[in-house]
Short mmCIF file of C-alpha atoms (C1' of nucleotides) in Angstrom, two decimals:
data_model
loop_
_atom_site.label_atom_id
_atom_site.label_comp_id
_atom_site.label_asym_id
_atom_site.label_seq_id
_atom_site.Cartn_x
_atom_site.Cartn_y
_atom_site.Cartn_z
CA MET R 1 72.13 -56.84 105.00
CA ALA R 2 69.62 -57.88 107.54
CA ARG R 3 66.83 -60.19 106.56
CA TRP R 4 64.25 -57.74 107.90
CA GLU R 5 64.29 -54.02 108.55
CA PRO R 6 64.90 -53.48 112.24
CA ASP R 7 62.40 -52.31 114.86
CA ALA R 8 59.22 -53.67 113.31
CA ARG R 9 57.24 -52.71 116.39
CA GLY R 10 58.44 -49.13 116.28
CA ARG R 11 57.67 -48.88 112.58
CA LEU R 12 54.15 -50.15 113.15
CA GLN R 13 53.66 -47.62 115.91
CA GLN R 14 54.89 -44.73 113.80
CA ALA R 15 52.85 -45.79 110.79
CA ALA R 16 49.76 -46.11 112.96
CA MET R 17 50.16 -42.73 114.65
CA SER R 18 50.71 -40.88 111.41
CA LEU R 19 47.70 -42.54 109.77
CA PHE R 20 45.54 -41.83 112.81
CA ARG R 21 46.55 -38.19 112.71
CA GLU R 22 45.89 -37.96 108.97
CA ARG R 23 42.47 -39.61 108.79
CA GLY R 24 41.31 -40.48 112.30
CA TYR R 25 41.46 -43.81 114.11
CA ALA R 26 38.21 -45.27 112.74
CA GLU R 27 39.07 -44.61 109.09
CA VAL R 28 42.31 -46.56 109.27
CA THR R 29 42.46 -50.35 108.92
CA VAL R 30 45.05 -52.61 110.43
CA ALA R 31 46.00 -53.77 106.95
CA GLU R 32 46.87 -50.18 105.99
CA ILE R 33 49.04 -49.71 109.06
CA ALA R 34 50.88 -52.92 108.32
CA ASP R 35 51.31 -51.92 104.67
CA ARG R 36 52.85 -48.58 105.55
CA ALA R 37 55.22 -50.32 107.94
CA GLY R 38 56.16 -52.83 105.24
CA LEU R 39 54.67 -55.77 107.10
CA SER R 40 51.64 -58.02 106.86
CA LYS R 41 48.40 -57.70 108.81
CA ARG R 42 49.28 -60.95 110.52
CA SER R 43 52.54 -59.48 111.78
CA PHE R 44 50.72 -56.51 113.25
CA PHE R 45 48.87 -58.89 115.54
CA ASN R 46 52.12 -60.58 116.47
CA HIS R 47 53.27 -57.26 117.96
CA PHE R 48 50.01 -55.85 119.32
CA ALA R 49 47.12 -57.71 120.89
CA ASP R 50 44.61 -55.53 119.06
CA LYS R 51 44.26 -52.34 117.03
CA ARG R 52 43.82 -50.15 120.14
CA GLU R 53 47.05 -51.28 121.77
CA VAL R 54 49.29 -49.68 119.16
CA PHE R 55 48.02 -46.30 120.30
CA PHE R 56 49.27 -46.97 123.84
CA ALA R 57 52.60 -48.49 122.92
CA ASN R 58 54.57 -46.06 125.08
CA ALA R 59 52.07 -45.90 127.93
CA GLN R 60 53.83 -48.83 129.53
CA PHE R 61 56.91 -46.66 129.81
CA PHE R 62 54.87 -44.20 131.83
CA GLU R 63 53.63 -46.92 134.17
CA GLU R 64 57.15 -48.11 134.84
CA SER R 65 58.24 -44.57 135.52
CA VAL R 66 55.49 -44.01 138.08
CA LEU R 67 56.26 -47.24 139.87
CA ALA R 68 59.96 -46.51 139.95
CA HIS R 69 59.39 -43.06 141.44
CA LEU R 70 56.95 -44.55 143.93
CA ALA R 71 59.42 -47.20 145.01
CA SER R 72 62.19 -44.67 145.50
CA ALA R 73 60.11 -42.14 147.44
CA ASP R 74 60.96 -41.42 151.07
CA PRO R 75 59.37 -44.26 153.11
CA ARG R 76 58.29 -41.80 155.79
CA LEU R 77 55.94 -40.04 153.38
CA SER R 78 52.23 -40.69 153.69
CA ALA R 79 50.51 -42.64 150.92
CA ILE R 80 48.98 -39.57 149.31
CA ASP R 81 52.17 -37.53 149.55
CA ALA R 82 54.27 -40.29 148.07
CA THR R 83 51.75 -40.77 145.27
CA VAL R 84 51.55 -37.11 144.37
CA LEU R 85 55.31 -36.74 144.56
CA ALA R 86 55.86 -39.71 142.25
CA LEU R 87 53.33 -38.40 139.74
CA THR R 88 54.84 -34.93 139.88
CA ARG R 89 58.28 -36.29 139.04
CA CYS R 90 56.75 -38.43 136.33
CA GLY R 91 55.09 -35.41 134.80
CA LEU R 92 58.40 -33.57 134.79
CA ASP R 93 60.14 -36.55 133.16
CA LEU R 94 57.43 -36.71 130.55
CA SER R 95 57.61 -33.02 129.76
CA THR R 96 61.30 -33.37 128.94
CA VAL R 97 60.66 -36.25 126.54
CA THR R 98 57.44 -35.12 124.87
CA SER R 99 56.58 -31.69 123.56
CA ALA R 100 53.31 -30.06 124.58
CA GLU R 101 52.14 -30.11 120.96
CA ASP R 102 52.77 -33.82 120.56
CA ALA R 103 50.93 -34.47 123.78
CA GLN R 104 48.11 -32.28 122.57
CA THR R 105 47.66 -33.95 119.18
CA ARG R 106 47.81 -37.33 120.84
CA LEU R 107 45.13 -36.18 123.25
CA ASP R 108 43.06 -34.88 120.34
CA VAL R 109 42.97 -38.31 118.72
CA LEU R 110 42.15 -39.82 122.09
CA VAL R 111 39.15 -37.65 122.91
CA ALA R 112 37.84 -37.96 119.35
CA THR R 113 37.71 -41.76 119.53
CA PRO R 114 35.38 -43.44 122.04
CA GLU R 115 37.08 -46.77 121.48
CA LEU R 116 40.43 -45.31 122.53
CA ARG R 117 39.01 -43.40 125.49
CA GLU R 118 37.60 -46.68 126.74
CA ARG R 119 40.96 -48.37 126.47
CA ASP R 120 42.58 -45.38 128.14
CA LEU R 121 40.31 -45.78 131.15
CA ASN R 122 41.38 -49.39 131.28
CA LYS R 123 45.06 -48.45 131.22
CA THR R 124 44.46 -46.00 134.03
CA ALA R 125 42.69 -48.68 136.04
CA GLU R 126 45.61 -51.06 135.53
CA LEU R 127 48.01 -48.34 136.60
CA THR R 128 45.90 -47.71 139.68
CA ALA R 129 46.06 -51.39 140.59
CA ALA R 130 49.84 -51.40 140.14
CA MET R 131 50.16 -48.30 142.31
CA VAL R 132 48.04 -49.91 145.01
CA GLU R 133 50.41 -52.86 144.99
CA ALA R 134 53.44 -50.58 145.17
CA LEU R 135 51.92 -48.69 148.06
CA GLY R 136 51.21 -52.03 149.70
CA ARG R 137 54.94 -52.74 149.66
CA ARG R 138 55.34 -49.53 151.64
CA GLY R 139 53.00 -50.90 154.30
CA VAL R 140 49.94 -48.94 153.23
CA PRO R 141 46.68 -50.88 153.75
CA PRO R 142 44.80 -51.67 150.52
CA ARG R 143 41.80 -49.46 151.16
CA THR R 144 43.92 -46.42 151.88
CA ALA R 145 46.17 -47.22 148.95
CA GLY R 146 43.19 -47.39 146.60
CA PHE R 147 41.88 -44.02 147.68
CA ALA R 148 45.33 -42.43 147.55
CA ALA R 149 46.09 -43.80 144.08
CA GLN R 150 42.75 -42.68 142.65
CA ALA R 151 43.05 -39.27 144.25
CA GLY R 152 46.61 -38.88 142.99
CA LEU R 153 45.64 -39.73 139.44
CA ALA R 154 42.65 -37.38 139.55
CA VAL R 155 45.00 -34.61 140.65
CA PHE R 156 47.51 -35.55 137.97
CA THR R 157 44.88 -35.47 135.22
CA VAL R 158 43.79 -31.99 136.24
CA ALA R 159 47.36 -30.74 136.49
CA VAL R 160 48.27 -32.11 133.06
CA ALA R 161 45.22 -30.44 131.51
CA GLU R 162 46.29 -27.14 133.08
CA TRP R 163 49.82 -27.61 131.88
CA LEU R 164 48.66 -28.25 128.31
CA ALA R 165 46.63 -25.05 128.48
CA THR R 166 49.57 -23.03 129.83
CA PRO R 167 52.87 -24.83 129.09
CA ALA R 168 54.84 -22.10 130.84
CA ALA R 169 53.34 -22.95 134.21
CA ASP R 170 55.30 -24.71 136.94
CA PHE R 171 54.13 -28.31 136.98
CA PRO R 172 54.86 -29.14 140.64
CA ASP R 173 52.96 -26.02 141.58
CA LEU R 174 49.97 -27.13 139.47
CA MET R 175 50.04 -30.47 141.27
CA ARG R 176 50.10 -28.79 144.68
CA ARG R 177 47.19 -26.54 143.81
CA ALA R 178 45.12 -29.39 142.38
CA LEU R 179 45.75 -31.49 145.48
CA ASN R 180 44.59 -28.64 147.68
CA GLU R 181 41.46 -28.27 145.61
CA LEU R 182 40.75 -31.97 145.95
CA ARG R 183 41.21 -31.76 149.71
CA GLU R 184 38.76 -28.90 149.93
CA ALA R 185 36.31 -30.75 147.67
CA VAL R 186 36.13 -33.81 149.91
CA ALA R 187 36.43 -32.03 153.25
CA MET H 1 -2.84 -61.18 118.15
CA ALA H 2 0.20 -58.99 117.97
CA ARG H 3 2.49 -59.27 115.03
CA TRP H 4 5.51 -59.67 117.28
CA GLU H 5 5.98 -60.87 120.82
CA PRO H 6 6.22 -57.82 123.06
CA ASP H 7 9.34 -56.44 124.77
CA ALA H 8 11.94 -57.64 122.31
CA ARG H 9 14.62 -55.67 124.10
CA GLY H 10 13.80 -57.25 127.45
CA ARG H 11 13.80 -60.73 125.91
CA LEU H 12 17.21 -60.11 124.37
CA GLN H 13 18.55 -58.92 127.69
CA GLN H 14 17.21 -61.94 129.57
CA ALA H 15 18.44 -64.37 126.92
CA ALA H 16 21.88 -62.74 127.01
CA MET H 17 22.21 -62.76 130.78
CA SER H 18 21.19 -66.40 131.11
CA LEU H 19 23.60 -67.45 128.37
CA PHE H 20 26.43 -65.41 129.91
CA ARG H 21 25.82 -67.05 133.25
CA GLU H 22 25.71 -70.51 131.69
CA ARG H 23 28.81 -70.38 129.53
CA GLY H 24 30.56 -67.05 130.07
CA TYR H 25 30.47 -63.92 127.93
CA ALA H 26 33.16 -64.88 125.46
CA GLU H 27 31.63 -68.29 124.63
CA VAL H 28 28.30 -66.78 123.58
CA THR H 29 27.67 -65.32 120.13
CA VAL H 30 25.22 -62.58 119.30
CA ALA H 31 23.45 -64.96 116.93
CA GLU H 32 22.78 -67.33 119.83
CA ILE H 33 21.36 -64.57 121.99
CA ALA H 34 19.08 -63.48 119.19
CA ASP H 35 17.99 -67.08 118.58
CA ARG H 36 17.04 -67.64 122.19
CA ALA H 37 15.05 -64.41 122.16
CA GLY H 38 13.31 -65.48 118.94
CA LEU H 39 14.87 -62.71 116.91
CA SER H 40 17.53 -62.28 114.26
CA LYS H 41 21.11 -61.17 114.73
CA ARG H 42 20.23 -58.02 112.79
CA SER H 43 17.49 -57.16 115.27
CA PHE H 44 19.89 -57.52 118.17
CA PHE H 45 21.90 -54.66 116.71
CA ASN H 46 18.76 -52.59 116.30
CA HIS H 47 18.32 -52.70 120.08
CA PHE H 48 21.92 -52.62 121.27
CA ALA H 49 24.84 -50.78 119.75
CA ASP H 50 27.14 -53.73 120.37
CA LYS H 51 27.41 -57.02 122.23
CA ARG H 52 28.71 -55.38 125.43
CA GLU H 53 25.79 -53.01 125.76
CA VAL H 54 23.24 -55.73 126.46
CA PHE H 55 25.08 -56.47 129.70
CA PHE H 56 24.53 -52.89 130.89
CA ALA H 57 20.91 -52.55 129.80
CA ASN H 58 19.73 -51.58 133.26
CA ALA H 59 22.74 -49.47 134.17
CA GLN H 60 21.00 -46.51 132.60
CA PHE H 61 18.32 -46.91 135.25
CA PHE H 62 20.99 -46.51 137.90
CA GLU H 63 22.35 -43.37 136.30
CA GLU H 64 18.89 -41.78 136.22
CA SER H 65 18.39 -42.71 139.84
CA VAL H 66 21.64 -41.06 140.93
CA LEU H 67 20.87 -37.89 139.02
CA ALA H 68 17.34 -37.71 140.44
CA HIS H 69 18.61 -38.09 144.00
CA LEU H 70 21.29 -35.51 143.30
CA ALA H 71 18.79 -33.02 141.93
CA SER H 72 16.48 -33.44 144.90
CA ALA H 73 19.20 -33.17 147.57
CA ASP H 74 19.15 -30.22 149.94
CA PRO H 75 20.78 -27.31 148.04
CA ARG H 76 22.65 -26.23 151.17
CA LEU H 77 24.66 -29.47 151.21
CA SER H 78 28.28 -29.32 150.04
CA ALA H 79 29.18 -31.08 146.77
CA ILE H 80 30.71 -34.09 148.48
CA ASP H 81 27.90 -34.42 150.99
CA ALA H 82 25.22 -34.19 148.31
CA THR H 83 27.07 -36.74 146.18
CA VAL H 84 27.53 -39.25 148.96
CA LEU H 85 23.95 -38.79 150.11
CA ALA H 86 22.61 -39.38 146.60
CA LEU H 87 24.73 -42.49 146.16
CA THR H 88 23.70 -43.79 149.57
CA ARG H 89 20.01 -43.49 148.67
CA CYS H 90 20.72 -45.05 145.31
CA GLY H 91 22.39 -47.99 146.97
CA LEU H 92 19.37 -48.44 149.22
CA ASP H 93 17.00 -48.28 146.24
CA LEU H 94 19.09 -50.81 144.43
CA SER H 95 19.21 -53.21 147.37
CA THR H 96 15.39 -53.30 147.42
CA VAL H 97 15.21 -54.13 143.71
CA THR H 98 18.12 -56.52 143.36
CA SER H 99 19.12 -59.36 145.65
CA ALA H 100 22.69 -59.60 146.86
CA GLU H 101 23.09 -62.93 145.01
CA ASP H 102 21.96 -61.46 141.70
CA ALA H 103 24.31 -58.56 142.18
CA GLN H 104 27.09 -60.99 143.02
CA THR H 105 26.62 -63.23 139.99
CA ARG H 106 26.42 -60.18 137.77
CA LEU H 107 29.63 -58.96 139.31
CA ASP H 108 31.21 -62.38 138.78
CA VAL H 109 30.57 -62.21 135.05
CA LEU H 110 31.89 -58.66 135.02
CA VAL H 111 35.21 -59.35 136.72
CA ALA H 112 35.72 -62.50 134.64
CA THR H 113 35.47 -60.58 131.36
CA PRO H 114 38.06 -57.90 130.52
CA GLU H 115 35.91 -56.64 127.66
CA LEU H 116 33.04 -55.96 130.06
CA ARG H 117 35.23 -54.44 132.74
CA GLU H 118 36.50 -51.99 130.16
CA ARG H 119 32.97 -51.01 129.20
CA ASP H 120 32.07 -50.73 132.86
CA LEU H 121 34.84 -48.19 133.38
CA ASN H 122 33.39 -46.27 130.47
CA LYS H 123 29.92 -46.31 131.99
CA THR H 124 31.34 -45.05 135.26
CA ALA H 125 33.14 -42.25 133.44
CA GLU H 126 29.92 -41.25 131.69
CA LEU H 127 28.12 -41.28 135.01
CA THR H 128 30.86 -39.13 136.49
CA ALA H 129 30.43 -36.60 133.70
CA ALA H 130 26.66 -36.53 134.23
CA MET H 131 27.15 -36.03 137.97
CA VAL H 132 29.55 -33.16 137.32
CA GLU H 133 26.90 -31.54 135.18
CA ALA H 134 24.24 -32.07 137.85
CA LEU H 135 26.51 -30.58 140.48
CA GLY H 136 27.12 -27.68 138.14
CA ARG H 137 23.42 -26.94 138.21
CA ARG H 138 23.79 -26.64 141.98
CA GLY H 139 26.42 -23.96 141.48
CA VAL H 140 29.43 -26.19 142.15
CA PRO H 141 32.46 -25.23 140.04
CA PRO H 142 33.57 -27.93 137.55
CA ARG H 143 36.88 -28.74 139.20
CA THR H 144 35.32 -29.26 142.59
CA ALA H 145 32.46 -31.20 141.04
CA GLY H 146 34.87 -33.53 139.29
CA PHE H 147 36.77 -34.32 142.45
CA ALA H 148 33.56 -34.76 144.46
CA ALA H 149 31.99 -37.07 141.89
CA GLN H 150 35.09 -39.24 141.61
CA ALA H 151 35.52 -39.38 145.36
CA GLY H 152 31.85 -40.24 145.84
CA LEU H 153 32.00 -43.08 143.34
CA ALA H 154 35.20 -44.43 144.88
CA VAL H 155 33.47 -44.45 148.25
CA PHE H 156 30.38 -46.08 146.74
CA THR H 157 32.40 -48.85 145.11
CA VAL H 158 34.08 -49.71 148.39
CA ALA H 159 30.80 -49.62 150.29
CA VAL H 160 29.07 -51.90 147.78
CA ALA H 161 31.93 -54.38 147.97
CA GLU H 162 31.60 -54.41 151.75
CA TRP H 163 27.85 -54.82 151.52
CA LEU H 164 28.20 -57.79 149.17
CA ALA H 165 30.58 -59.40 151.65
CA THR H 166 28.23 -58.78 154.59
CA PRO H 167 24.68 -58.20 153.32
CA ALA H 168 23.39 -57.69 156.86
CA ALA H 169 25.44 -54.52 157.29
CA ASP H 170 23.86 -51.07 157.34
CA PHE H 171 24.60 -49.51 153.96
CA PRO H 172 24.50 -45.82 154.97
CA ASP H 173 26.93 -46.67 157.75
CA LEU H 174 29.27 -48.38 155.28
CA MET H 175 29.16 -45.25 153.14
CA ARG H 176 29.99 -43.01 156.12
CA ARG H 177 32.90 -45.19 157.13
CA ALA H 178 34.29 -45.37 153.61
CA LEU H 179 34.07 -41.60 153.24
CA ASN H 180 35.96 -41.13 156.48
CA GLU H 181 38.64 -43.51 155.28
CA LEU H 182 38.96 -41.56 152.05
CA ARG H 183 39.30 -38.30 153.96
CA GLU H 184 42.06 -39.75 156.08
CA ALA H 185 43.77 -41.16 153.02
CA VAL H 186 44.03 -37.80 151.28
CA ALA H 187 44.59 -35.66 154.38
"C1'" DC Q 1 81.61 -76.49 104.94
"C1'" DC Q 2 77.44 -78.78 106.55
"C1'" DT Q 3 73.45 -78.99 109.58
"C1'" DC Q 4 70.12 -77.92 112.56
"C1'" DA Q 5 67.40 -75.09 115.68
"C1'" DT Q 6 65.63 -70.56 116.27
"C1'" DG Q 7 62.58 -66.98 115.54
"C1'" DA Q 8 60.56 -63.12 112.85
"C1'" DC Q 9 57.52 -63.00 109.37
"C1'" DT Q 10 53.79 -64.58 106.07
"C1'" DG Q 11 49.58 -66.66 103.67
"C1'" DC Q 12 45.37 -68.81 104.20
"C1'" DA Q 13 41.19 -70.10 105.99
"C1'" DC Q 14 37.86 -69.06 109.24
"C1'" DT Q 15 34.97 -66.96 113.09
"C1'" DA Q 16 32.42 -63.22 114.81
"C1'" DG Q 17 31.18 -58.37 115.50
"C1'" DG Q 18 29.02 -54.76 113.18
"C1'" DT Q 19 26.69 -51.83 109.22
"C1'" DG Q 20 23.98 -50.28 105.15
"C1'" DC Q 21 20.13 -51.15 102.40
"C1'" DA Q 22 16.02 -52.72 100.60
"C1'" DA Q 23 12.01 -55.43 101.51
"C1'" DT Q 24 8.23 -57.25 104.35
"C1'" DC Q 25 3.89 -56.86 106.65
"C1'" DA Q 26 0.68 -56.27 110.65
"C1'" DC Q 27 -1.39 -52.24 112.43
"C1'" DC Q 28 -3.68 -47.88 112.36
"C1'" DA Q 29 -5.50 -43.43 110.85
"C1'" DG Q 30 -8.24 -41.14 107.46
"C1'" DC W 1 -9.98 -49.03 100.77
"C1'" DT W 2 -5.54 -46.79 101.15
"C1'" DG W 3 -1.45 -45.07 102.46
"C1'" DG W 4 1.91 -44.29 106.21
"C1'" DT W 5 4.42 -46.17 110.22
"C1'" DG W 6 7.65 -48.91 112.41
"C1'" DA W 7 9.59 -53.29 114.15
"C1'" DT W 8 11.77 -56.84 111.99
"C1'" DT W 9 14.46 -59.36 108.60
"C1'" DG W 10 17.79 -61.24 104.88
"C1'" DC W 11 21.68 -60.28 102.41
"C1'" DA W 12 25.92 -58.57 101.08
"C1'" DC W 13 29.83 -56.77 102.85
"C1'" DC W 14 33.75 -55.00 105.76
"C1'" DT W 15 37.02 -55.40 109.44
"C1'" DA W 16 39.08 -57.27 113.72
"C1'" DG W 17 41.23 -61.09 115.38
"C1'" DT W 18 42.99 -66.21 115.66
"C1'" DG W 19 45.04 -70.76 114.65
"C1'" DC W 20 48.09 -73.16 111.93
"C1'" DA W 21 51.38 -74.46 108.82
"C1'" DG W 22 55.11 -72.93 106.14
"C1'" DT W 23 59.29 -69.94 104.70
"C1'" DC W 24 63.92 -68.66 105.21
"C1'" DA W 25 68.04 -65.80 106.89
"C1'" DT W 26 70.93 -66.19 110.80
"C1'" DG W 27 73.99 -68.09 114.06
"C1'" DA W 28 75.83 -71.94 116.91
"C1'" DG W 29 78.11 -76.29 116.85
"C1'" DG W 30 80.20 -80.32 114.69
#
DNA sequence: CCTCATGACTGCACTAGGTGCAATCACCAG
DNA sequence: CTGGTGATTGCACCTAGTGCAGTCATGAGG
C-alpha cells in the first residue's frame, strides 16, 4: 500500500471544483479544500501558488494545445489565418473532451467571481504573449502578431459563447462568421 | 481649524505612489501607506477597496474622459472610427496633464508587479464594457461594439508605447499608423 | 539486511490583506 | 442647547500565503 493516496493535485482540484459549485468560490476556504482532499492546507500551497490557480488547473492544457496547433499550421498561412485555424481546432478538441454543461457551469462560477475573472484575464494575456512568440517563430513581426493574436482570441471568445448557446452549431462555421464580423467592425 | 486634514484620499494616493516608487509595491504595507498619510490602516480601507486600487485612483478619470469623447463624437462616424477618435483625443488630453516621465515611472511599477498588471487587465476589461455600452447608445450592435472597442484599445496601447519611446512624435499620427497595421494584420 | 538520500507531506509560527462593529468627536442645523 | 451627520479609529477576527524544520515510506546501493 502506498504511503499516500495517488494524484494529490487532481484530488485537490476535484475537491475545489465541487466545493466551488456547491457554495461559491468566496465561501470556500483553502483549509476546507485541503480537508476534502485528505491533505493539509500547507500541502495545497505546495501544489498551487494560490487559491485562484486551482480553478485554472487544466487551462495550461489548453495553452499547450493552441501552441501545438499553431506550430503545426501551414507556414504559408497569414498570421490571422493561422491563429484562427489553430483556435478553431482547439475548440473542436475541447468540445470532444468537455461537455457543454460542464463548460457552462465552470463559466457560471467564473462570471460570478470577480477574483477569478481577473485571473482569467491574466491567463488570456499570458496565452496571447505565448501566441505572439509562436507567431514570431513563423516570421511574423511582433506588432502584427500581437494584433492577430488578440483578434483571434476575441473571435474565439465570441464563437465559444455562441456555441454554448447553441451546442448543435458547427464550430468552425461560428469562427468564420465571427472573424468576418470582426473584419467588418474594424474596416 | 478643521477636525481632519483635507483630502485624505489624495494624501493616501500620494503616500502610496511615493512609497511604491521608493521600494516597490510588494515591499510596502498598507499600514505604512496609512502612516505616511497620517491615517490608520482602517481608514485606508474606507477609501480603497484593496491595496491594488490605490494605484489606479486616477484611472477612473481616464475612463470618464474616454466615454465623454465617445458620446460627443460625430454620430455619423463608424464604431471603429468613433472609438479611435475618442481614444486619440483622450491620449492628447492625458499628455497635457501627465509628463512622459511620470507615465513611464508609473508604467515601470506596473510591469514590475504581476498583482498590478492583473488588476490593470481588469480595469481595461471594465473600460471595454463601458465603451461597448456607449457605442450601444450610438446604435452599434453589441458584437460589433465589442470588436471595435477591443481593437481600439489594442491600437491605443501600441500608440502609447510608441509615444513613450519617442515623446516628440505626433500622437494622432501614431494612432492612425497603428490602426492601419491592425487592419492589415486581420485582413 | 543495513543505510542513506529522496521527496511528498505536515505542523507551527508569523506576516499581511481585509472586514464587521461599536465608539469617538468636531461640525452643523434647528 | 441639542441632536444628527459623517470621517475616522481601535479592536477583534478571519483567511491567504510563506518559511522552516521535521516526519517517514520508498527505493537504490553496499
